[in-house]
Short mmCIF file of C-alpha atoms in Angstrom, two decimals:
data_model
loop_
_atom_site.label_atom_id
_atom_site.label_comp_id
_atom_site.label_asym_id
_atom_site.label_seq_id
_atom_site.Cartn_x
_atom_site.Cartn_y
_atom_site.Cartn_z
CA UNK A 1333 87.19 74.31 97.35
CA UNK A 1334 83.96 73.24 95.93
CA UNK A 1335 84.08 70.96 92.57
CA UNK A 1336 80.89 71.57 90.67
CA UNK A 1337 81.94 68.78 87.99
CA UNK A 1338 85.52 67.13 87.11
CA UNK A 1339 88.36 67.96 84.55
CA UNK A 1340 89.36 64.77 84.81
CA UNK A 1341 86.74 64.39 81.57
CA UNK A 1342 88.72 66.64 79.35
CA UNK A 1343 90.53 65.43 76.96
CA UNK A 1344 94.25 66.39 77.28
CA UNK A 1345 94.42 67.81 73.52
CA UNK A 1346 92.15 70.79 75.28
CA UNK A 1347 94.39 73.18 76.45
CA UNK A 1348 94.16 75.19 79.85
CA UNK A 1349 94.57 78.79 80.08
CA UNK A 1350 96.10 80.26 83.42
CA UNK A 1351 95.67 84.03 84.72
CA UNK A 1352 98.65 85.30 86.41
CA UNK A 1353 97.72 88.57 88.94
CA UNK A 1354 95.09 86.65 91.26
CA UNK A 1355 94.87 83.56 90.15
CA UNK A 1356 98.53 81.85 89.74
CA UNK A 1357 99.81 84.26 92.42
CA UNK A 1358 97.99 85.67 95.24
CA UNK A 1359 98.92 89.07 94.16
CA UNK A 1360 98.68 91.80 91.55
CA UNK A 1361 102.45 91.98 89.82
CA UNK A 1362 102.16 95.69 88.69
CA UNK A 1363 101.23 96.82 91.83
CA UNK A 1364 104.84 95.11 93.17
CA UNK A 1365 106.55 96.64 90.52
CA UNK A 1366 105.17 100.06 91.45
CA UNK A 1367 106.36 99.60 95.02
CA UNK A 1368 110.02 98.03 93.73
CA UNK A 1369 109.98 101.68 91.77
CA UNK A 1370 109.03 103.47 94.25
CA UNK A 1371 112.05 101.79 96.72
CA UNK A 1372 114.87 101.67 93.99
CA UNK A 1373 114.05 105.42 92.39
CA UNK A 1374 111.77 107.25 94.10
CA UNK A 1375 111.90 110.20 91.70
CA UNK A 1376 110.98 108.13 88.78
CA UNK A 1377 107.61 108.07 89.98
CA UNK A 1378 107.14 111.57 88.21
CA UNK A 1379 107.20 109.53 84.86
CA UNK A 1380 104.03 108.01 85.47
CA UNK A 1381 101.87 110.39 84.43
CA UNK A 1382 103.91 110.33 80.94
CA UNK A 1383 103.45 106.60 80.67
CA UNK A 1384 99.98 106.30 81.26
CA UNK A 1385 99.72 108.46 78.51
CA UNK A 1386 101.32 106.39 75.81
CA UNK A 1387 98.86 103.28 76.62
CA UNK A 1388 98.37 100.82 79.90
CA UNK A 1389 100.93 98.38 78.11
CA UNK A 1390 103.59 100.61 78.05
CA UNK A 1391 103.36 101.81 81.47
CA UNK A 1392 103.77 98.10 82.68
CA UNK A 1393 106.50 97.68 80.32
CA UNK A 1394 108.72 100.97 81.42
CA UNK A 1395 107.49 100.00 84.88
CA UNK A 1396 108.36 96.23 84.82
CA UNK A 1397 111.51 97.04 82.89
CA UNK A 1398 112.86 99.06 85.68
CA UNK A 1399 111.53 96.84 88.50
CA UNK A 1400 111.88 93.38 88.20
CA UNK A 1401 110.24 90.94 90.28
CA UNK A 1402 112.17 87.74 91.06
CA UNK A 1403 110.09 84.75 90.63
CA UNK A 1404 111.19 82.60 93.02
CA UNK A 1405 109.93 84.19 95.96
CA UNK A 1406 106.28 85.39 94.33
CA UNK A 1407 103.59 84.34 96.82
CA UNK A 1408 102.13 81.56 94.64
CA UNK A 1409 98.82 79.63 95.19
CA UNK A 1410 99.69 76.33 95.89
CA UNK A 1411 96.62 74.75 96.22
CA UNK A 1412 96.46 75.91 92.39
CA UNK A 1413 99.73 74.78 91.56
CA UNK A 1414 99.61 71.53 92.29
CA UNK A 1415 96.45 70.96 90.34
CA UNK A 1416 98.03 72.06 87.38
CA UNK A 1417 101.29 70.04 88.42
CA UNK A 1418 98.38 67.09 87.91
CA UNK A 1419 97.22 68.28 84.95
CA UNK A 1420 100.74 68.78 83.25
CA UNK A 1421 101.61 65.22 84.58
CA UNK A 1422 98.25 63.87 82.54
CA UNK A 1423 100.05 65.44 79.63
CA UNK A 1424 97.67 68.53 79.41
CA UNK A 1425 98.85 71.72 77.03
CA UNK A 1426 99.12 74.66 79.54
CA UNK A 1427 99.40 78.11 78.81
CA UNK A 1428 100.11 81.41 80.80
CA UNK A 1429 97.70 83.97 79.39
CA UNK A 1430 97.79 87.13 81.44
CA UNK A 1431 97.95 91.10 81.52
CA UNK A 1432 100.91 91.31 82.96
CA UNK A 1433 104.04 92.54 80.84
CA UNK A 1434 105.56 89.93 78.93
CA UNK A 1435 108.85 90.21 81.01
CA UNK A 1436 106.98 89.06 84.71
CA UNK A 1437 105.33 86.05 82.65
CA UNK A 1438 108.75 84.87 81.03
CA UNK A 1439 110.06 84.90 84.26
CA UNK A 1440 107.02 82.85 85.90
CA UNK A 1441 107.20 80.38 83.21
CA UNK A 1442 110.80 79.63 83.29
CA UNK A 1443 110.70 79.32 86.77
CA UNK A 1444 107.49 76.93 87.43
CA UNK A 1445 108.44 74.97 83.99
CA UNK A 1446 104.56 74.04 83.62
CA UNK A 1447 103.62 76.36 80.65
CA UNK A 1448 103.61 75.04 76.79
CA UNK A 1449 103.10 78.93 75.63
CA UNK A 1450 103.12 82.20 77.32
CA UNK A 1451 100.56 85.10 76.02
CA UNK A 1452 100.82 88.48 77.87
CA UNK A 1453 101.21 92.69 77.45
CA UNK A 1454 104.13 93.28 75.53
CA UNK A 1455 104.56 97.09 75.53
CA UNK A 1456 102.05 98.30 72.95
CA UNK A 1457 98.83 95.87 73.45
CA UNK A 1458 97.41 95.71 77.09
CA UNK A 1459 96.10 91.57 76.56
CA UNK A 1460 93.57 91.92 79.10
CA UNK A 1461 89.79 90.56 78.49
CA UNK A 1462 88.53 90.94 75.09
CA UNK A 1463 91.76 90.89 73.62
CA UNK A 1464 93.20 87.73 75.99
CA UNK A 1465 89.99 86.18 74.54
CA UNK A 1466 90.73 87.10 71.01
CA UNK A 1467 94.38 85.83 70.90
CA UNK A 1468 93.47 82.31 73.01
CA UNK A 1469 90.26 81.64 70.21
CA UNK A 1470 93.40 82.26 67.58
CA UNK A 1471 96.32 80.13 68.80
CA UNK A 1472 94.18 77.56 70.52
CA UNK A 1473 90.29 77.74 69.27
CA UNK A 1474 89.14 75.81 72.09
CA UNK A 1475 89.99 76.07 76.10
CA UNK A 1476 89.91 75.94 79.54
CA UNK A 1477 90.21 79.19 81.33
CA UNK A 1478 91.19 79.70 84.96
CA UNK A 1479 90.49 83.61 86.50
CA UNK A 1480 89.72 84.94 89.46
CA UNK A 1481 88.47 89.01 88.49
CA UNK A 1482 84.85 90.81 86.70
CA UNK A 1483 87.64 91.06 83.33
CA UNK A 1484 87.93 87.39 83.14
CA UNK A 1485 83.98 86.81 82.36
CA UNK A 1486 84.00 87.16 78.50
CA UNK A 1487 86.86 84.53 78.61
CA UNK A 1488 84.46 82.30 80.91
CA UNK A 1489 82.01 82.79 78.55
CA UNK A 1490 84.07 81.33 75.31
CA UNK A 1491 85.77 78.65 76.97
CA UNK A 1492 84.95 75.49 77.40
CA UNK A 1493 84.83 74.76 81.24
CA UNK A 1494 85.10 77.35 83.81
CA UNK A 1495 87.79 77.20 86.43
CA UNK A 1496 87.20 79.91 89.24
CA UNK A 1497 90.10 81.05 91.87
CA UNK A 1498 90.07 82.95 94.79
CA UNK A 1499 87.07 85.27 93.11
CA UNK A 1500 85.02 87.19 94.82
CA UNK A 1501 81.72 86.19 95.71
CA UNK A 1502 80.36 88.52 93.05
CA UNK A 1503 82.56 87.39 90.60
CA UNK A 1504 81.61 83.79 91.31
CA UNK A 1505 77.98 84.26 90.68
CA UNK A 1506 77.98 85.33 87.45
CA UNK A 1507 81.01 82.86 86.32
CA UNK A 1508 78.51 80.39 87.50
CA UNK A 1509 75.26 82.12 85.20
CA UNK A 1510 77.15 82.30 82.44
CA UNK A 1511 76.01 78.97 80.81
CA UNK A 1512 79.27 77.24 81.00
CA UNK A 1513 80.59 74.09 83.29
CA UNK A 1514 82.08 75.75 86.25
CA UNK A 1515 84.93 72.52 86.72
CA UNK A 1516 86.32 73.85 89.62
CA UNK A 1517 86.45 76.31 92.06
CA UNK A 1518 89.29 77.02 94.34
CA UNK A 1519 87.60 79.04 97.51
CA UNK A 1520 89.03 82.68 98.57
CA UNK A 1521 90.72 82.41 102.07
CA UNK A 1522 88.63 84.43 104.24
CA UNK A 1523 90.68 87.27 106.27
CA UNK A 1524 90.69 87.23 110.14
CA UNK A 1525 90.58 90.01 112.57
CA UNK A 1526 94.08 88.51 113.71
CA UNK A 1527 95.63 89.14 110.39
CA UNK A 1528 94.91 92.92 110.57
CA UNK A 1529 96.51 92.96 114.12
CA UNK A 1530 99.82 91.45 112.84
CA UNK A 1531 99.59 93.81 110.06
CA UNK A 1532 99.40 96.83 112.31
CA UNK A 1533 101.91 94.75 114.41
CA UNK A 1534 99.69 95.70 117.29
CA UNK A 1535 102.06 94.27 119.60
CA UNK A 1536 104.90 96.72 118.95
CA UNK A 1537 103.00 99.40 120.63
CA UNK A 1538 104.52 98.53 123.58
CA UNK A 1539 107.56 100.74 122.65
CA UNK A 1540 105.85 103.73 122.42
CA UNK A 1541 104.94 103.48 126.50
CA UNK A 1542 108.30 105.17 126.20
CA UNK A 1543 106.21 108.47 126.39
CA UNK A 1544 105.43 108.05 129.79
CA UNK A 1545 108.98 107.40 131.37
CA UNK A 1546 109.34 111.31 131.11
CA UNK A 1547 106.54 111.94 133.71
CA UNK A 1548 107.67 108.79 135.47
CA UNK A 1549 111.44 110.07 136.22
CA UNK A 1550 110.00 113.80 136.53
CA UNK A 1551 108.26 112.10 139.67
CA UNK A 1552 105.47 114.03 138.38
CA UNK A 1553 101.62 113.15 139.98
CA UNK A 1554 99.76 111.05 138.11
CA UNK A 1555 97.23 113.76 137.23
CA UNK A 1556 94.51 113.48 134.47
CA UNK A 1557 95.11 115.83 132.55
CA UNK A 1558 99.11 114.54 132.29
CA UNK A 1559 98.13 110.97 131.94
CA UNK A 1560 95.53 111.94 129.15
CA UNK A 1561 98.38 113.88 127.32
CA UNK A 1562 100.64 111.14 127.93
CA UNK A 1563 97.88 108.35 126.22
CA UNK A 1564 97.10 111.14 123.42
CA UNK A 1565 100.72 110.67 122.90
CA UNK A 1566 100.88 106.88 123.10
CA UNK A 1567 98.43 106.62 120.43
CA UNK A 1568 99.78 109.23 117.53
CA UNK A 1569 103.69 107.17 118.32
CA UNK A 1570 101.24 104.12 117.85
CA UNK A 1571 99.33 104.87 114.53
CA UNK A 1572 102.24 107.03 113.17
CA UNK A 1573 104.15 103.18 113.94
CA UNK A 1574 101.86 100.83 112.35
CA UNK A 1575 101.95 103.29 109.50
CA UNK A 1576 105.52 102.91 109.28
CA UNK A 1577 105.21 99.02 109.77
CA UNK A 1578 102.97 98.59 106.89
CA UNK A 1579 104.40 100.83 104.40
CA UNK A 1580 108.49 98.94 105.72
CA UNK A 1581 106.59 95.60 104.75
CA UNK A 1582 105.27 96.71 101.64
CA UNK A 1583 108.49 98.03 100.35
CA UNK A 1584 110.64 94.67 102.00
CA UNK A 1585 108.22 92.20 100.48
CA UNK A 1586 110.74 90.70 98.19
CA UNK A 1587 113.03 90.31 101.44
CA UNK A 1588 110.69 89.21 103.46
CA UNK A 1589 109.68 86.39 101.09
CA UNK A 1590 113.13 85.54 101.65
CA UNK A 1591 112.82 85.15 105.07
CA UNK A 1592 112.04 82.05 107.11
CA UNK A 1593 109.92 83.60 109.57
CA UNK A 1594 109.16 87.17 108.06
CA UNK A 1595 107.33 85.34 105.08
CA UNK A 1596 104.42 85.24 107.16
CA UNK A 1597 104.08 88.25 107.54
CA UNK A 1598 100.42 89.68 105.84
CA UNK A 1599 101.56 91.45 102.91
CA UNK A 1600 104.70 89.21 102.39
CA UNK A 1601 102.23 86.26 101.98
CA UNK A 1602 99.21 87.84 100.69
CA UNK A 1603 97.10 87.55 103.56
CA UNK A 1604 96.37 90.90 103.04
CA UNK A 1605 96.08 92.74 99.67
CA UNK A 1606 99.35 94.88 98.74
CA UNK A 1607 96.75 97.37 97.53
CA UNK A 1608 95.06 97.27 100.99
CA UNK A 1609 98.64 98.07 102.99
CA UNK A 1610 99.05 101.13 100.04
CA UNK A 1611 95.37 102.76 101.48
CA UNK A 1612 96.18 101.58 104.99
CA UNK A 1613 99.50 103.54 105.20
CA UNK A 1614 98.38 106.88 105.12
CA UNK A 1615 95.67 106.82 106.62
CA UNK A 1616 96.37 105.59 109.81
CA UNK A 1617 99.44 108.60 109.13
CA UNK A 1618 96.69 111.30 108.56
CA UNK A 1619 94.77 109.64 111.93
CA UNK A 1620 98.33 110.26 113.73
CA UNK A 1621 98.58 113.80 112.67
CA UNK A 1622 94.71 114.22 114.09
CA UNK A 1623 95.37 113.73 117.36
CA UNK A 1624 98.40 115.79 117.45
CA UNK A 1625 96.30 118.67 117.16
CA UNK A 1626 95.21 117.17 120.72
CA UNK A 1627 98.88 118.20 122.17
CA UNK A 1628 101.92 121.29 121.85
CA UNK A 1629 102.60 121.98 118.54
CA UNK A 1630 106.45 120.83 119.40
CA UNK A 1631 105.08 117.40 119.64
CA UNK A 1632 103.79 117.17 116.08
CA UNK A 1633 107.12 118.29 114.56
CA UNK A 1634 108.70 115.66 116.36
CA UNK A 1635 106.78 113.13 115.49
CA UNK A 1636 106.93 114.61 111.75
CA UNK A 1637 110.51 114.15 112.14
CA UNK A 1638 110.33 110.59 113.53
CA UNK A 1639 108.16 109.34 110.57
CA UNK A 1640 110.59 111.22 107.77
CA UNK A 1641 113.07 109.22 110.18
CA UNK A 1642 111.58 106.19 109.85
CA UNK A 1643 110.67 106.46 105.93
CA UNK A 1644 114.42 106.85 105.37
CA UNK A 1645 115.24 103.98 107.76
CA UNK A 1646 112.71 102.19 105.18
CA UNK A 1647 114.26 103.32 102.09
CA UNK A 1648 117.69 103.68 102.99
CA UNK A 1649 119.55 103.90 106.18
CA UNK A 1650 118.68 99.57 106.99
CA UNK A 1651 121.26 98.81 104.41
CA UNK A 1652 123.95 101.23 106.00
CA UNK A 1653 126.19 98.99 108.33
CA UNK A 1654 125.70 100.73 112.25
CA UNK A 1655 124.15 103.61 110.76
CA UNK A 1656 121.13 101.33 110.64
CA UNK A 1657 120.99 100.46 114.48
CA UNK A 1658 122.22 104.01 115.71
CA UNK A 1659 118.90 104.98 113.84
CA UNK A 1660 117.01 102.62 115.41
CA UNK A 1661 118.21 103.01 119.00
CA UNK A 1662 117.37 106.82 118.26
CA UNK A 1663 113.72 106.19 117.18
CA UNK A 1664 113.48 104.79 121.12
CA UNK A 1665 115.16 107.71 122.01
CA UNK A 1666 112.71 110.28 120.07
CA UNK A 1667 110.12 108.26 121.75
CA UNK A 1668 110.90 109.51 125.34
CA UNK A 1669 111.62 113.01 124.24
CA UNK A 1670 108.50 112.66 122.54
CA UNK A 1671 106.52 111.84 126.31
CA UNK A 1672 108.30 115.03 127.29
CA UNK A 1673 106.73 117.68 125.14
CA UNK A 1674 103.41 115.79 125.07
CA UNK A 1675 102.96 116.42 128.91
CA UNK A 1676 105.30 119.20 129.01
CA UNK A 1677 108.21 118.15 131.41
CA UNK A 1678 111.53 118.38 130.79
CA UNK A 1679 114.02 115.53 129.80
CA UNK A 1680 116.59 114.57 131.85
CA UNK A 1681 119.92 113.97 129.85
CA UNK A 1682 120.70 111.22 132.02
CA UNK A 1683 117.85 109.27 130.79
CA UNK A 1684 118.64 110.30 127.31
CA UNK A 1685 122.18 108.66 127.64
CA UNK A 1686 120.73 105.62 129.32
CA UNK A 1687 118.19 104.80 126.74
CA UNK A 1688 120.37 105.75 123.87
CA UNK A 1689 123.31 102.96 124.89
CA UNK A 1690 120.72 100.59 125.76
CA UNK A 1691 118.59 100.55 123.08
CA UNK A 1692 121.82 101.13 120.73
CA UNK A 1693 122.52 97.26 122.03
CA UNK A 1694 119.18 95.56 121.79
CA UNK A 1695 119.39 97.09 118.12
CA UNK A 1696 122.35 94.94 117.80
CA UNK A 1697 121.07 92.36 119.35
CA UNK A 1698 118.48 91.83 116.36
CA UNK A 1699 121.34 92.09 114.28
CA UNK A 1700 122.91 89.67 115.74
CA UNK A 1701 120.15 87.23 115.61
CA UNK A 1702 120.05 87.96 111.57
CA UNK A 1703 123.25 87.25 110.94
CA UNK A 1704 123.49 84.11 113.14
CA UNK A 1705 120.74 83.10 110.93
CA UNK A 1706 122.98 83.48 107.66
CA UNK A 1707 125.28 81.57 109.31
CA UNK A 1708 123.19 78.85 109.84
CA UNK A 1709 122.05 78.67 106.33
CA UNK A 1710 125.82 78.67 105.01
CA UNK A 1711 124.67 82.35 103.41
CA UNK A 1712 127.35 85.29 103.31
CA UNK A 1713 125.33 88.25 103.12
CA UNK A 1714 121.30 89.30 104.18
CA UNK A 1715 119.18 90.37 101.65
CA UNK A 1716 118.31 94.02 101.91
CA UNK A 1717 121.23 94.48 104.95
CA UNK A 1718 124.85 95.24 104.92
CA UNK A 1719 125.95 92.58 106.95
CA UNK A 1720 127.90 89.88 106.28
CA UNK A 1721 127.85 86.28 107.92
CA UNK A 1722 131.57 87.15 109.29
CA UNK A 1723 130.35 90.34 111.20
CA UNK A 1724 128.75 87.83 113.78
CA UNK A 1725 131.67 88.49 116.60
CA UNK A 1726 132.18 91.66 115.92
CA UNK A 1727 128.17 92.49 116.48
CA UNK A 1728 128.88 90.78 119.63
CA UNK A 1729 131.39 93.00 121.13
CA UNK A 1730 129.86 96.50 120.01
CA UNK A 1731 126.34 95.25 121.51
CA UNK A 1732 127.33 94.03 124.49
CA UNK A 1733 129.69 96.74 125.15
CA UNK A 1734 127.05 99.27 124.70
CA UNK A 1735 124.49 97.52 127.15
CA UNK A 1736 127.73 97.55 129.89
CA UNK A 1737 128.05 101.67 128.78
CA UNK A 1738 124.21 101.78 129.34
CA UNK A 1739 124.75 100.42 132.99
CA UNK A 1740 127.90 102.77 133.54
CA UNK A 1741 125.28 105.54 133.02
CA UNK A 1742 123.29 104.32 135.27
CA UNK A 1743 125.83 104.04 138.02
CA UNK A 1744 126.71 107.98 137.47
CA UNK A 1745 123.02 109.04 137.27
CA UNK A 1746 123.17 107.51 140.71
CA UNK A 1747 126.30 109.43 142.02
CA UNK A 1748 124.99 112.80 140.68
CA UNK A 1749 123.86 115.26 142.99
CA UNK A 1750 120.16 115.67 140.95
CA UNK A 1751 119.47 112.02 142.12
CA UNK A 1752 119.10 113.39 146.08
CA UNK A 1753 116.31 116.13 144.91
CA UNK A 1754 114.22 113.04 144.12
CA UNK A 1755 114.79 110.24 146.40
CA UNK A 1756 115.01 110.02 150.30
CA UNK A 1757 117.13 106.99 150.36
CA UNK A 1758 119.28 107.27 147.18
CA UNK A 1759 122.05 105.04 147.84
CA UNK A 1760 119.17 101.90 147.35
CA UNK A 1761 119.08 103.18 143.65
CA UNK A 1762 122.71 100.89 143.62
CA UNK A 1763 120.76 97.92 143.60
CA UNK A 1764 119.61 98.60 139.60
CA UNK A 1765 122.78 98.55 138.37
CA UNK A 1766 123.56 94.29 139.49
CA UNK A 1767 119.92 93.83 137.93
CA UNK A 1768 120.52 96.13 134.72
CA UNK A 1769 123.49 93.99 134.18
CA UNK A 1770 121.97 90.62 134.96
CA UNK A 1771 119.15 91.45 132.56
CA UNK A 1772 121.64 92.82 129.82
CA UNK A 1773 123.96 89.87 130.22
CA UNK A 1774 121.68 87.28 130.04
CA UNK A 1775 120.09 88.80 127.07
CA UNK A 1776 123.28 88.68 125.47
CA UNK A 1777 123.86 84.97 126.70
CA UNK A 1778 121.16 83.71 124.80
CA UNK A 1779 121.31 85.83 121.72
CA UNK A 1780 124.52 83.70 121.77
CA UNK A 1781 122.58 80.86 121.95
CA UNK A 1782 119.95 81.34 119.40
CA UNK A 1783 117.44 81.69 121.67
CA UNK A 1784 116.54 85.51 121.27
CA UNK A 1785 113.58 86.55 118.82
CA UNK A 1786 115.38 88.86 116.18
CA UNK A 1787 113.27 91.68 118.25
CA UNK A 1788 114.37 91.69 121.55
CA UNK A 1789 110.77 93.46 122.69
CA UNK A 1790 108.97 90.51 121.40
CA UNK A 1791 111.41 88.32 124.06
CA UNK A 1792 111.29 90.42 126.77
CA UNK A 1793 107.31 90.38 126.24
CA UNK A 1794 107.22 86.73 126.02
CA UNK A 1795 110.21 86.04 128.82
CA UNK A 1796 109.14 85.89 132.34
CA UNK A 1797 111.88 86.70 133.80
CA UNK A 1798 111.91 90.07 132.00
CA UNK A 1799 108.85 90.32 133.93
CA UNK A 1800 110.26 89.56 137.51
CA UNK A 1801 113.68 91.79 136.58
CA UNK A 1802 111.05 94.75 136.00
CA UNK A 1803 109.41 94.05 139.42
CA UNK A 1804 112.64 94.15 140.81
CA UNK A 1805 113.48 96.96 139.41
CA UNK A 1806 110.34 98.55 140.04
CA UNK A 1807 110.95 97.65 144.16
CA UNK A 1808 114.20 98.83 144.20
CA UNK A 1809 112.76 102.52 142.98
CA UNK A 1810 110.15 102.49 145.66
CA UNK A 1811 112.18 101.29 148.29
CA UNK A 1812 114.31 104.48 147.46
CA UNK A 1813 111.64 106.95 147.74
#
């Protein structure tokens, strides 16, 4: 923030104008609404064209009318907020003037209870620029005007002092050449390389090393050309996933807002642009589909398949009570089947069943971790989910069944007759099972406790003894060789 002169000079009969997309909130409200739309009735989407037709106004109004944004949880600028809290404590007229339809702007206003008079689009005039400048010089004559975008300059240039948020550096510039005080300006948070790797949630790549277990339990040899298939593979799961992860966070904002932890997330609290998350989506989809011109043509419809998976997992299938972790413990599953066709091995069924009951309970243990939550906050149901806080026990049982089933598989992979084509000393392999079910109990245990990330990969990444089970593990295998 860099004050270039004071408002505490004003006098408080001259009233301050407020921008609402980029200024008041560190977001662009019509681009939300699109992507409420776009979640609620996908097909309605085919009405755009027809509203842009009848005027800019009306196409926020139809879309705002369908896709209400709840004000509470808007990503607000606080550093912004308070100063007007100071000014509207000095007894200062404020007034919401934005582009925005009029419905978002009601809503802002009654919620922040700062705002003498609310101006906005109202379904036949678009009050952006020129005419935000023409009805502020009518109902007020003279102002203050705070704005952050190029279409806030002729307003800059009428007012009486300048206030300048989160502009760019552009923008700044000329709000500063313009001839007018520049009273404050409130500096644009500059974006970290760290920011785009929780974005791309760079760290959930390590699921899609699920491709190589295929080659792995083949006991195939480590050759180039199969590890370079298997990587190829790695990387279209891993940019077809962060596709998938951006566009899920862009369409759960209002959720995620909601959320104590998940409000952090980039797009949830405007780290990044929404508008940057809608360009970032497909492309890193089309960069995906590239490289699976790199491997079988059976690997790209899978992986086509995976991502219409996912999209209705997005869309749909999270708020569908078990539906929504039998999906999920299947995306694992399509992962490992994926690692087969990219390297061209076959899939053992046995593995299938194992990863399918184990992954079918760490899927419930993040459910069980949400709901816990809701419990703690004396809440009955999750936003966005079809749980309630009274499913808790019951989430309990089917999980930690499922991770004993997982085991069970185990046990009569080990009896089976294909285990001796593979292994010398096969009757070592017994030693997974008391591990697989110290691991999976223990997991449980502390999802009990409250002690388990809601994703169980980010624990088991972050839990050393995860690390010393898989050593074990890994002993066990060689010592059966």
């Amino acid at each position: 923030m860099r004050p270039e002169s004071s408002l505490s000079a004003s006098p408080a009969d001259v009233a301050l104008a407020v921008d609402l997309d980029g200024t008041l909130v560190r977001t662009d409200t019509l681009h939300e609404n699109l992507l409420v739309l776009f979640k609620r009735a996908p097909w309605l989407l085919l009405l755009l064209p027809l509203w842009v037709l009848k005027g800019k106004a009306y196409f926020k109004s139809e879309v705002a009318r369908r896709a209400a944004l709840d004000a509470r949880y808007l990503p607000y600028n606080e550093e912004l907020l308070a100063f007007l809290q100071e000014e509207k404590a000095r007894g200062r007229k404020l007034v919401l003037a934005t582009a925005a339809d009029q419905r978002i702007a009601d809503a802002v206003a009654a919620h922040l209870g700062l705002f003498s008079e609310v101006h906005a689009s109202n379904g036949t005039e678009n009050l952006s620029g020129t005419r935000k400048l023409a009805k502020l010089k009518a109902t007020l004559g003279t102002f203050d005007y705070a704005g952050n975008d190029a279409v806030d300059l002729p307003l800059w240039r009428e007012s009486r002092e300048v206030v300048v948020v989160h502009a760019p550096a552009s923008v700044l510039k000329q709000a500063q050449g313009l001839g007018r005080p520049v009273a404050r300006v409130f500096e644009k948070p500059s974006t970290s390389p760290r920011v785009w790797v929780k974005a791309l949630r760079v760290h959930q790549w390590a699921k899609n090393a699920l491709v190589f277990v295929p080659m792995l339990a083949a006991h195939k040899a480590a050759s180039a050309n199969l590890l370079t298939q298997a990587a190829l593979g790695f990387l279209a799961f891993s940019l077809c996933a962060s596709s998938v992860y951006v566009l899920n966070d862009l369409l759960d904002l209002d959720a995620d807002r909601r959320h104590p932890s998940k409000k952090k997330r980039p797009f949830a609290a405007c780290t990044l642009p929404v508008s940057v998350g809608v360009v970032l989506a497909p492309l890193l989809l089309i960069a995906g589909a590239a490289v699976c011109l790199l491997l079988p043509p059976a690997f790209g419809a899978l992986l086509a398949a995976y991502y219409a998976l996912t999209l209705a997992y997005s869309l749909r299938l999270k708020q569908v009570v078990m539906l929504d972790v039998l999906v999920l413990a299947g995306l694992y599953t399509v992962r490992i089947f994926g690692g087969s066709l990219a390297v061209g091995v076959p899939t053992s069924s046995w593995l299938l069943m194992f990863s399918m009951f184990l992954f079918l309970s760490l899927a419930l243990v993040k459910r069980l971790s949400e709901v816990r939550r809701l419990r703690q906050s004396n809440e009955t149901s999750a936003h966005g989910r079809g749980y309630l806080s009274q499913d808790y026990e019951q989430l309990a049982s089917l999980g930690a069944a499922a991770g004993q089933v997982s085991v069970l598989v185990l046990a009569l992979y080990i009896s089976s007759k294909e285990v001796t084509a593979y292994y010398d000393h096969p009757e070592r392999l017994w030693l997974l099972c008391p591990v697989m079910l110290y691991w999976v109990g223990r997991v449980w245990v502390l999802a009990h406790r409250g002690e388990v990330n809601e994703d169980p990969l980010v624990f088991a990444l972050k839990d050393r003894v995860s690390y010393a089970v898989g050593a074990v593990a890994a002993l066990v295998l060689w010592a059966a060789t």
